[in-house]
Short mmCIF file of N, CA, C and O in Angstrom, two decimals:
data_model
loop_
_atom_site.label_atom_id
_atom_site.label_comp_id
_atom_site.label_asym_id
_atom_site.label_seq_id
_atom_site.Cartn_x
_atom_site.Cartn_y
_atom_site.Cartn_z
N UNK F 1 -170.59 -224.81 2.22
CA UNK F 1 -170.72 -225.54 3.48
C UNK F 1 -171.36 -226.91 3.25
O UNK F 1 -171.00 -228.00 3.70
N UNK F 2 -172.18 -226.68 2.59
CA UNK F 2 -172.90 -228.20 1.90
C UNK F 2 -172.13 -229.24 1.42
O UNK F 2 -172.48 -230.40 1.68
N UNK F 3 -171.16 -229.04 0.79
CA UNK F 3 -170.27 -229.73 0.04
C UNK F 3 -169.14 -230.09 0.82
O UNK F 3 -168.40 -230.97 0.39
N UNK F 4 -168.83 -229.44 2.11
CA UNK F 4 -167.89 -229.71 3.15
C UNK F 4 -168.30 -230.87 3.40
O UNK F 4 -167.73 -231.87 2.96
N UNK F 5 -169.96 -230.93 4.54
CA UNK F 5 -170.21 -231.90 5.14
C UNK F 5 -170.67 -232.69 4.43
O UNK F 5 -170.61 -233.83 4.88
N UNK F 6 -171.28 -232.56 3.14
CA UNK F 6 -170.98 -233.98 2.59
C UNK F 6 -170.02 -235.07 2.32
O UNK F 6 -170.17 -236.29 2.34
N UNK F 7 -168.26 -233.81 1.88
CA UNK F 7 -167.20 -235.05 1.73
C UNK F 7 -166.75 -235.74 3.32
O UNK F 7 -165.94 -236.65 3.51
N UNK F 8 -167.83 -234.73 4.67
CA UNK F 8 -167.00 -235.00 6.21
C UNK F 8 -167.76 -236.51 6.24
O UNK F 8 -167.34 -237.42 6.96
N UNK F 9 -169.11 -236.67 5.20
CA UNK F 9 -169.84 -237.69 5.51
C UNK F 9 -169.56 -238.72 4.95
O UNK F 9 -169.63 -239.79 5.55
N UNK F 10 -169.17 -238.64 3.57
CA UNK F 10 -168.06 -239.73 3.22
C UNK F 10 -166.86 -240.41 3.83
O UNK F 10 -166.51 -241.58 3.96
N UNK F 11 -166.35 -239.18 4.18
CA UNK F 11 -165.25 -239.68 5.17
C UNK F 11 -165.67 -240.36 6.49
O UNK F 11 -165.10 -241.40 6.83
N UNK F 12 -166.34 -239.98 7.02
CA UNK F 12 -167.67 -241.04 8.09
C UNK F 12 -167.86 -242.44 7.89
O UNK F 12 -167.54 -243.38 8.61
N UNK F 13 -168.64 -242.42 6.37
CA UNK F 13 -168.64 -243.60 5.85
C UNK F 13 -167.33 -244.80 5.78
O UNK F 13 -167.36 -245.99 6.09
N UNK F 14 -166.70 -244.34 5.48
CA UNK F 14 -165.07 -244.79 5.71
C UNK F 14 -164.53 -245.33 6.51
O UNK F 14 -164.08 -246.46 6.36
N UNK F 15 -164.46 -244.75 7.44
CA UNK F 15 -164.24 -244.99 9.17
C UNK F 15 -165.25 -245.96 9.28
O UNK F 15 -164.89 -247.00 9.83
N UNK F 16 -166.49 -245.90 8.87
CA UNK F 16 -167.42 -246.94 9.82
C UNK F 16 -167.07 -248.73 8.88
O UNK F 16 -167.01 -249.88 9.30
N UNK F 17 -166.91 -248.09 7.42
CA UNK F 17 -166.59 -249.27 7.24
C UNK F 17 -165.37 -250.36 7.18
O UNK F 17 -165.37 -251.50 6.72
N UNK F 18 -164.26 -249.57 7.85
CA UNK F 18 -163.13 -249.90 8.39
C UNK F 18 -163.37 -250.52 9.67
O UNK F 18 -162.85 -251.59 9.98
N UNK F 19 -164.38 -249.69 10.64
CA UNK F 19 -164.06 -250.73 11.75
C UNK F 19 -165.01 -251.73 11.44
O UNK F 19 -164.89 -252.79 12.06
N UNK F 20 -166.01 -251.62 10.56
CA UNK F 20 -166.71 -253.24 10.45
C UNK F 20 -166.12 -254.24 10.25
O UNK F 20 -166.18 -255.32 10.84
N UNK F 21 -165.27 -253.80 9.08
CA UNK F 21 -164.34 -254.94 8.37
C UNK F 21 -163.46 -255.38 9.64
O UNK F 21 -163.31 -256.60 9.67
N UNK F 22 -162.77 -254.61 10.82
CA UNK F 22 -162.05 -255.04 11.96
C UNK F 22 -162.65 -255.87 12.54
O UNK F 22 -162.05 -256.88 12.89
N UNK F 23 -164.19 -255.70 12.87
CA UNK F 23 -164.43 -255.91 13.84
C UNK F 23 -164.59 -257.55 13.31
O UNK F 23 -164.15 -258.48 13.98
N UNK F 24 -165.44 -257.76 11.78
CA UNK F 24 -165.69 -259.59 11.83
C UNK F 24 -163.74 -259.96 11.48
O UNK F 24 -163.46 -261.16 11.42
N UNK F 25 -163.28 -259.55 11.40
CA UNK F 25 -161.57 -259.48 11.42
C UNK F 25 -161.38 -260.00 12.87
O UNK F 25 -160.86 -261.12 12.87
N UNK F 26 -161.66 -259.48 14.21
CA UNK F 26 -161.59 -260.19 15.50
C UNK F 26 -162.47 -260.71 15.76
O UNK F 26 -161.99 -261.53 16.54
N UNK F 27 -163.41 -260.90 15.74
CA UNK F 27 -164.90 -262.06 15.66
C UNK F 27 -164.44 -263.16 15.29
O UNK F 27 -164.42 -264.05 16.14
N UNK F 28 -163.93 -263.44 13.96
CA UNK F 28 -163.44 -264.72 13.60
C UNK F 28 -162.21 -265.44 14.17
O UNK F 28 -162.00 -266.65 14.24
N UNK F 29 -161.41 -264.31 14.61
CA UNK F 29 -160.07 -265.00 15.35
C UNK F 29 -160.26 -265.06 16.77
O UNK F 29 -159.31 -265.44 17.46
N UNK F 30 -161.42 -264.71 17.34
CA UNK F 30 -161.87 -265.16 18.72
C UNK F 30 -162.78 -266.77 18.59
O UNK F 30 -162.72 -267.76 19.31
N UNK F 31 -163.37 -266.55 17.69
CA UNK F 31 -163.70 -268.11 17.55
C UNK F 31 -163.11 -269.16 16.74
O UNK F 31 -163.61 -270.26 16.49
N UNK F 32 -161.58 -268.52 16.21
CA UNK F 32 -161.04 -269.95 16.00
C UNK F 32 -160.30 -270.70 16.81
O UNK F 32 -159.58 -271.55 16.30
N UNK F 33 -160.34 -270.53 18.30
CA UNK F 33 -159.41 -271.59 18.86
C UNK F 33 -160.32 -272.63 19.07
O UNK F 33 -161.54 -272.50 18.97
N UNK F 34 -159.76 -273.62 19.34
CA UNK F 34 -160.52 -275.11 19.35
C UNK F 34 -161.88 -274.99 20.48
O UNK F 34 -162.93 -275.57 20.23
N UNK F 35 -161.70 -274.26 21.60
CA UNK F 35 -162.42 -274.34 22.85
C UNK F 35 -163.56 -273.12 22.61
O UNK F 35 -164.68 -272.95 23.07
N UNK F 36 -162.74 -272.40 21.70
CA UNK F 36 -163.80 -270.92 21.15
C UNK F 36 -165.45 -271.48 20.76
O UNK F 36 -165.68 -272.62 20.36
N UNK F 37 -166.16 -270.76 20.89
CA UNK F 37 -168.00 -270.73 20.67
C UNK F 37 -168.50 -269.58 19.43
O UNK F 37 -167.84 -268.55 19.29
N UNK F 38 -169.20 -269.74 18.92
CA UNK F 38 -169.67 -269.28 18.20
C UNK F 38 -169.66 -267.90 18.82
O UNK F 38 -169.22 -266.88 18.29
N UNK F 39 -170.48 -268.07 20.61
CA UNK F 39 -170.90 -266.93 20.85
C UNK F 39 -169.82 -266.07 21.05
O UNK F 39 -170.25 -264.96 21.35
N UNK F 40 -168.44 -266.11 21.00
CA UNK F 40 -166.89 -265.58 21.46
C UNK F 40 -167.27 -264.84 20.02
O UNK F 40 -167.74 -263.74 20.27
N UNK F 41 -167.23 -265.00 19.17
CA UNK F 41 -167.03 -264.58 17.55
C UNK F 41 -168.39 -263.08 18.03
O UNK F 41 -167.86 -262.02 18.38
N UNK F 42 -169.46 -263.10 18.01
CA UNK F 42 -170.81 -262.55 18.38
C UNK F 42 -170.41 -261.22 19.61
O UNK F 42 -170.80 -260.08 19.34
N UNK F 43 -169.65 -261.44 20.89
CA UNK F 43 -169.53 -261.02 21.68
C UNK F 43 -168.17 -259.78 21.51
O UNK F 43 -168.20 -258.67 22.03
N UNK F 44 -166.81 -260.43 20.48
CA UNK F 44 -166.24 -259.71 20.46
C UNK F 44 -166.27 -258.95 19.40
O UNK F 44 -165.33 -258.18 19.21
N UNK F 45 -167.53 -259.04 18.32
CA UNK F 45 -167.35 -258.39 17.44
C UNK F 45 -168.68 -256.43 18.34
O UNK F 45 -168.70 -255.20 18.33
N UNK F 46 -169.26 -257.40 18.77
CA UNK F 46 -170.19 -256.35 19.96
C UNK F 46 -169.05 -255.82 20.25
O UNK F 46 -168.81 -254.86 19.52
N UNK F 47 -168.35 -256.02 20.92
CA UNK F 47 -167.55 -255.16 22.21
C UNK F 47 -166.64 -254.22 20.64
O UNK F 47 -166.90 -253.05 20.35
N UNK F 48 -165.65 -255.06 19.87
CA UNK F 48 -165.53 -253.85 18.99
C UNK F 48 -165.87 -252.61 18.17
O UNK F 48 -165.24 -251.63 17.78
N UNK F 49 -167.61 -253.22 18.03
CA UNK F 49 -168.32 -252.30 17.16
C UNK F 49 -168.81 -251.47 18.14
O UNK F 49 -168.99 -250.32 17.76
N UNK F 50 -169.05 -251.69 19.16
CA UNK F 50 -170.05 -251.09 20.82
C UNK F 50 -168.57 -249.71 21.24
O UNK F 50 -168.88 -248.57 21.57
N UNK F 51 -167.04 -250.16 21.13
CA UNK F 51 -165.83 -249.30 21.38
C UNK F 51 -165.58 -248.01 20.31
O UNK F 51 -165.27 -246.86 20.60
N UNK F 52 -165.78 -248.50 19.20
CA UNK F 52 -165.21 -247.47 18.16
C UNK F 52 -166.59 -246.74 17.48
O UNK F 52 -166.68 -245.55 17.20
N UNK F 53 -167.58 -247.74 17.30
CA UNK F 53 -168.63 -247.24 16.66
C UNK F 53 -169.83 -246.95 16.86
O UNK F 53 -170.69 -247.07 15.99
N UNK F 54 -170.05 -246.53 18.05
CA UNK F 54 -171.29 -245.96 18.96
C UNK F 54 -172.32 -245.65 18.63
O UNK F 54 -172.38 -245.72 17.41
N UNK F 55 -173.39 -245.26 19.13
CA UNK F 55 -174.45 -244.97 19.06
C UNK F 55 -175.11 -244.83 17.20
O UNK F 55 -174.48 -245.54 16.41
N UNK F 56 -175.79 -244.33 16.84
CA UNK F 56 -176.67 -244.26 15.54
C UNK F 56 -175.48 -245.46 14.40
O UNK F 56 -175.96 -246.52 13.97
N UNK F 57 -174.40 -245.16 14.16
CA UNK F 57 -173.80 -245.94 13.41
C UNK F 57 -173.37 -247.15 13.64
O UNK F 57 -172.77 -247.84 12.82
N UNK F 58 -173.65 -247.46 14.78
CA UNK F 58 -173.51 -248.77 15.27
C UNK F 58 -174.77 -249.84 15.17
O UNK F 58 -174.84 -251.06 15.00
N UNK F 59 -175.69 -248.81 15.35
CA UNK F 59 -177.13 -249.57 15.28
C UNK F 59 -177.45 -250.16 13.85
O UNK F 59 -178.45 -250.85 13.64
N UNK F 60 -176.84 -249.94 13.23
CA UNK F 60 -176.91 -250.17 11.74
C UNK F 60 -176.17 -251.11 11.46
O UNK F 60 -175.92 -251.27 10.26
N UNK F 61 -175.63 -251.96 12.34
CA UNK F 61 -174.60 -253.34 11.78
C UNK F 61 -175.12 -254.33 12.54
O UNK F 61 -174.66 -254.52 13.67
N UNK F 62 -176.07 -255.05 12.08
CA UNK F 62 -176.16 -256.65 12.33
C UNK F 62 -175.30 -257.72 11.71
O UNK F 62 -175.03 -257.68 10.51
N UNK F 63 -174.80 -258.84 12.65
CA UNK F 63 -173.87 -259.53 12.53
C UNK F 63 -174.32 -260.63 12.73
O UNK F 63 -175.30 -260.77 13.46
N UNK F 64 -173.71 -261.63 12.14
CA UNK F 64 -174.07 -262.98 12.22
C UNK F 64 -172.93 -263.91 12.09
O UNK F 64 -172.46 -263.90 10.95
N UNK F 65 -172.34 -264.72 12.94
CA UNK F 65 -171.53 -265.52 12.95
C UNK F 65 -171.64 -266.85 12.60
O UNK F 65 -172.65 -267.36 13.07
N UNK F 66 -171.03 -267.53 12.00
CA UNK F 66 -171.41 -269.22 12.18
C UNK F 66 -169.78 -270.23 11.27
O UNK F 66 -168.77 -270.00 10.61
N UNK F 67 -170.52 -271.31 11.87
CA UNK F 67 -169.27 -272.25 11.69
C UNK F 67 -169.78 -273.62 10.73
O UNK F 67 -170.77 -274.33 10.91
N UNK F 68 -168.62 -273.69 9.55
CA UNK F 68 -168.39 -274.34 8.35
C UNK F 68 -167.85 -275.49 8.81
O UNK F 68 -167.37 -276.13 7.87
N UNK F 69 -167.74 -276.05 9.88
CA UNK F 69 -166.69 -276.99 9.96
C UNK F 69 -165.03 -276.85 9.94
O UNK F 69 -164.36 -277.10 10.94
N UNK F 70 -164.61 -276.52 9.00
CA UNK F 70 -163.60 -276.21 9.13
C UNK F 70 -162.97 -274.79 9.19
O UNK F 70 -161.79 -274.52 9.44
N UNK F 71 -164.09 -273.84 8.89
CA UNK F 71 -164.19 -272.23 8.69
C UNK F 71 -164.79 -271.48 9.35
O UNK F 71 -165.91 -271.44 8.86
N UNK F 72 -164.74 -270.88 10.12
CA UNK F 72 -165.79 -269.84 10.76
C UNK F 72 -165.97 -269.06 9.82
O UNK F 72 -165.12 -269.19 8.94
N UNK F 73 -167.06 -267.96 9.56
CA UNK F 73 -167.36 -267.27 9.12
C UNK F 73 -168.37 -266.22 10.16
O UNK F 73 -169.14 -266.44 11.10
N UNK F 74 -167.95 -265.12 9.53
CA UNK F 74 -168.68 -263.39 10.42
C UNK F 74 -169.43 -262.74 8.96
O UNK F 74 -168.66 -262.52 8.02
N UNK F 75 -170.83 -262.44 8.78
CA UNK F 75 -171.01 -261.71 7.84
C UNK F 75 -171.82 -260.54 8.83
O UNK F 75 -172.25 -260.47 9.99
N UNK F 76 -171.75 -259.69 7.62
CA UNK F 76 -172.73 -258.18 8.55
C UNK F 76 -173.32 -257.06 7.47
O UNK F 76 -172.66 -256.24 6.82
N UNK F 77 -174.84 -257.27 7.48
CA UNK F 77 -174.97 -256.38 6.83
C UNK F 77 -175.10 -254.80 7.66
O UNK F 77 -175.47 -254.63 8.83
N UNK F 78 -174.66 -253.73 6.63
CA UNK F 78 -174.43 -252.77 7.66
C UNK F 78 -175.37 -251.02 6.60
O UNK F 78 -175.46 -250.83 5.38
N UNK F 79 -175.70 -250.43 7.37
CA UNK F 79 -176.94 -249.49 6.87
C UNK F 79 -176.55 -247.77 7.54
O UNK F 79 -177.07 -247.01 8.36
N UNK F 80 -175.34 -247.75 6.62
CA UNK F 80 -175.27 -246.00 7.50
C UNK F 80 -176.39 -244.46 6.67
O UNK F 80 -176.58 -243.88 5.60
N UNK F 81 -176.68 -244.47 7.60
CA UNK F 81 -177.77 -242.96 7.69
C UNK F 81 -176.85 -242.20 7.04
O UNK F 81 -175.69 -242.28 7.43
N UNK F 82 -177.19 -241.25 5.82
CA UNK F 82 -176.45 -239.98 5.15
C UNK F 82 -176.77 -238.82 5.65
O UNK F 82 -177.98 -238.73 5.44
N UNK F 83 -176.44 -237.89 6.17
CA UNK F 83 -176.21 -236.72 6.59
C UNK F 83 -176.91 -235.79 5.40
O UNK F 83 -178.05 -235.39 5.62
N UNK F 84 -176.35 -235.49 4.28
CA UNK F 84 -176.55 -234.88 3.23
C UNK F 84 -176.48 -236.17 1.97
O UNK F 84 -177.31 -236.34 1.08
N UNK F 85 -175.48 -236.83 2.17
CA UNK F 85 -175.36 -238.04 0.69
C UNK F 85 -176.31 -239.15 1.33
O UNK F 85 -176.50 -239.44 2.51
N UNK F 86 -176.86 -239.69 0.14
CA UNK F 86 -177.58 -241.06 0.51
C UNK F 86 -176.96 -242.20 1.37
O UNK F 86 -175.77 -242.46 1.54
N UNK F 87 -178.03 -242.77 1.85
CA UNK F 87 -177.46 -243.96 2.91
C UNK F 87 -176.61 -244.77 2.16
O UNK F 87 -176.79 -244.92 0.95
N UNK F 88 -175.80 -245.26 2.70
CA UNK F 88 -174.84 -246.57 2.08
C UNK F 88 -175.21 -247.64 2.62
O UNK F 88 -175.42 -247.53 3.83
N UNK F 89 -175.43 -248.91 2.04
CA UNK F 89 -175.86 -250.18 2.49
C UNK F 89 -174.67 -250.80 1.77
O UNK F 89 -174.14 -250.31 0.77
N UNK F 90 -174.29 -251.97 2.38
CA UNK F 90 -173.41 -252.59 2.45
C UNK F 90 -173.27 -254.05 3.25
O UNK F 90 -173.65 -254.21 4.41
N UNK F 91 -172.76 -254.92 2.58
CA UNK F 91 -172.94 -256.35 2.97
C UNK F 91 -171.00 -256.77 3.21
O UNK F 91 -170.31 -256.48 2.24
N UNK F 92 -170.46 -257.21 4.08
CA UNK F 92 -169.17 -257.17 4.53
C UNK F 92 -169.03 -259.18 5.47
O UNK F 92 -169.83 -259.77 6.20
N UNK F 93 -167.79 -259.56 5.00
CA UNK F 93 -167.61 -260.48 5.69
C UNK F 93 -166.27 -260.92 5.83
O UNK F 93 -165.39 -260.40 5.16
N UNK F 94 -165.99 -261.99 6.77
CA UNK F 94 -164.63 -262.19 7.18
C UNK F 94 -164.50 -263.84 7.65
O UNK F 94 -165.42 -264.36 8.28
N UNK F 95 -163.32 -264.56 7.30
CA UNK F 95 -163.29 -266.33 7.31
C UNK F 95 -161.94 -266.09 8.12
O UNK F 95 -161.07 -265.24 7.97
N UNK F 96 -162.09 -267.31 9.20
CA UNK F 96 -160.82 -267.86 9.86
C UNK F 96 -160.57 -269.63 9.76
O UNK F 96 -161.54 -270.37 9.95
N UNK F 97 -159.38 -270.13 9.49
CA UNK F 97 -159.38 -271.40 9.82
C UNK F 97 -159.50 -272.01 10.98
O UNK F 97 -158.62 -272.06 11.84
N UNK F 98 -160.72 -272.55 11.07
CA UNK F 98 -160.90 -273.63 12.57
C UNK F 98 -159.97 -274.28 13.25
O UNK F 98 -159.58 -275.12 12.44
N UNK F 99 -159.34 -274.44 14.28
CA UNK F 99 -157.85 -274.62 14.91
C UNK F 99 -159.07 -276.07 15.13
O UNK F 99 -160.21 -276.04 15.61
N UNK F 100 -158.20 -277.35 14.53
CA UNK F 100 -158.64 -278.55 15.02
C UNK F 100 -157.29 -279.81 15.77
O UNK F 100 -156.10 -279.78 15.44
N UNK F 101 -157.67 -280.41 16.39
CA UNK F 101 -156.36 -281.83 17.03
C UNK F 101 -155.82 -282.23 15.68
O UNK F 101 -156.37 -282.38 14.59
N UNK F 102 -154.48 -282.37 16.12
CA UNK F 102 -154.04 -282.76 15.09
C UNK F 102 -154.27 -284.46 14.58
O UNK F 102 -153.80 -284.85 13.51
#
Protein backbone atom coordinates (compact mmCIF):
# COMPACT_ATOMS: atom_id res chain seq x y z
CA UNK A 1 0.00 0.00 0.00
CA UNK A 2 2.96 2.25 0.70
CA UNK A 3 4.39 1.94 -2.55
CA UNK A 4 0.91 2.53 -4.27
CA UNK A 5 0.57 5.96 -2.76
CA UNK A 6 3.80 6.86 -3.24
CA UNK A 7 3.83 6.25 -7.21
CA UNK A 8 -0.23 8.07 -6.74
CA UNK A 9 2.15 10.92 -5.34
CA UNK A 10 4.37 11.13 -8.09
CA UNK A 11 1.80 11.06 -10.34
CA UNK A 12 0.37 14.21 -8.28
CA UNK A 13 3.54 15.72 -8.73
CA UNK A 14 3.05 15.58 -12.46
CA UNK A 15 -0.22 16.99 -12.80
CA UNK A 16 0.81 19.90 -10.60
CA UNK A 17 3.68 20.51 -12.64
CA UNK A 18 1.86 20.48 -15.87
CA UNK A 19 -0.58 22.91 -14.88
CA UNK A 20 2.22 25.30 -13.65
CA UNK A 21 3.98 25.12 -16.78
CA UNK A 22 0.15 26.06 -18.39
CA UNK A 23 -0.53 28.33 -16.31
CA UNK A 24 2.90 30.97 -16.92
CA UNK A 25 2.03 29.45 -20.66
CA UNK A 26 -1.35 31.81 -20.35
CA UNK A 27 0.11 34.48 -18.08
CA UNK A 28 2.45 35.41 -20.75
CA UNK A 29 0.00 35.37 -23.67
CA UNK A 30 -2.43 37.50 -21.62
CA UNK A 31 0.17 40.07 -21.30
CA UNK A 32 1.42 40.15 -24.66
CA UNK A 33 -1.03 42.28 -26.39
CA UNK A 34 0.07 45.81 -26.71
CA UNK A 35 -2.77 47.24 -24.20
CA UNK A 36 -2.04 44.04 -21.82
CA UNK A 37 -0.46 44.95 -18.00
CA UNK A 38 1.73 43.16 -16.26
CA UNK A 39 -1.09 42.68 -13.84
CA UNK A 40 -3.27 40.57 -16.86
CA UNK A 41 -0.09 38.09 -16.88
CA UNK A 42 -0.43 37.87 -12.53
CA UNK A 43 -4.28 37.60 -12.61
CA UNK A 44 -4.60 34.96 -15.25
CA UNK A 45 -2.04 32.87 -14.15
CA UNK A 46 -4.17 33.09 -10.40
CA UNK A 47 -7.37 32.24 -12.01
CA UNK A 48 -5.53 29.13 -13.77
CA UNK A 49 -3.63 27.88 -10.88
CA UNK A 50 -6.80 28.95 -8.32
CA UNK A 51 -9.15 26.39 -11.36
CA UNK A 52 -7.09 23.25 -11.64
CA UNK A 53 -4.84 23.46 -8.67
CA UNK A 54 -6.57 24.17 -5.42
CA UNK A 55 -6.08 24.34 -2.15
CA UNK A 56 -2.55 22.91 -0.35
CA UNK A 57 -0.89 22.54 -3.91
CA UNK A 58 -1.66 25.66 -5.04
CA UNK A 59 -0.33 27.44 -2.07
CA UNK A 60 2.96 26.37 -3.01
CA UNK A 61 3.36 28.37 -6.36
CA UNK A 62 4.46 31.89 -6.18
CA UNK A 63 4.62 33.72 -9.38
CA UNK A 64 6.15 36.59 -10.61
CA UNK A 65 5.65 38.28 -13.82
CA UNK A 66 7.59 41.06 -15.50
CA UNK A 67 8.45 42.77 -18.72
CA UNK A 68 11.90 42.84 -20.82
CA UNK A 69 10.89 45.27 -23.18
CA UNK A 70 10.46 43.30 -25.79
CA UNK A 71 9.65 39.91 -23.74
CA UNK A 72 7.44 39.26 -21.05
CA UNK A 73 8.46 36.85 -18.83
CA UNK A 74 6.34 34.52 -15.91
CA UNK A 75 8.74 32.69 -13.49
CA UNK A 76 7.38 30.52 -10.43
CA UNK A 77 8.94 28.94 -7.92
CA UNK A 78 6.79 26.06 -6.87
CA UNK A 79 7.08 23.71 -3.39
CA UNK A 80 4.82 20.50 -3.43
CA UNK A 81 4.32 18.76 0.07
CA UNK A 82 5.18 14.74 -0.30
CA UNK A 83 2.69 12.50 0.97
CA UNK A 84 5.15 9.61 1.54
CA UNK A 85 8.16 10.84 -1.15
CA UNK A 86 10.02 14.01 -0.36
CA UNK A 87 8.84 17.46 -1.28
CA UNK A 88 9.73 18.53 -4.82
CA UNK A 89 10.92 22.07 -5.27
CA UNK A 90 11.08 23.36 -8.45
CA UNK A 91 11.78 26.63 -10.30
CA UNK A 92 9.57 26.85 -13.82
CA UNK A 93 9.24 29.68 -16.39
CA UNK A 94 7.64 30.87 -19.56
CA UNK A 95 8.58 34.03 -22.41
CA UNK A 96 6.11 35.67 -24.89
CA UNK A 97 6.96 38.22 -27.61
CA UNK A 98 5.72 41.76 -26.73
CA UNK A 99 3.09 42.67 -29.56
CA UNK A 100 4.58 46.30 -30.40
CA UNK A 101 3.26 49.26 -33.48
CA UNK A 102 4.64 48.50 -36.23
Amino acid sequence: LLLFVAFVNLIVFQYGRGVVRAALDEGVRAAAPIDATLDDCRDRIASFVGDLLGGEMGNGVLVNCGDLGDVVVANAHVRFEGWVVPDWEFDVSATAVKERLP
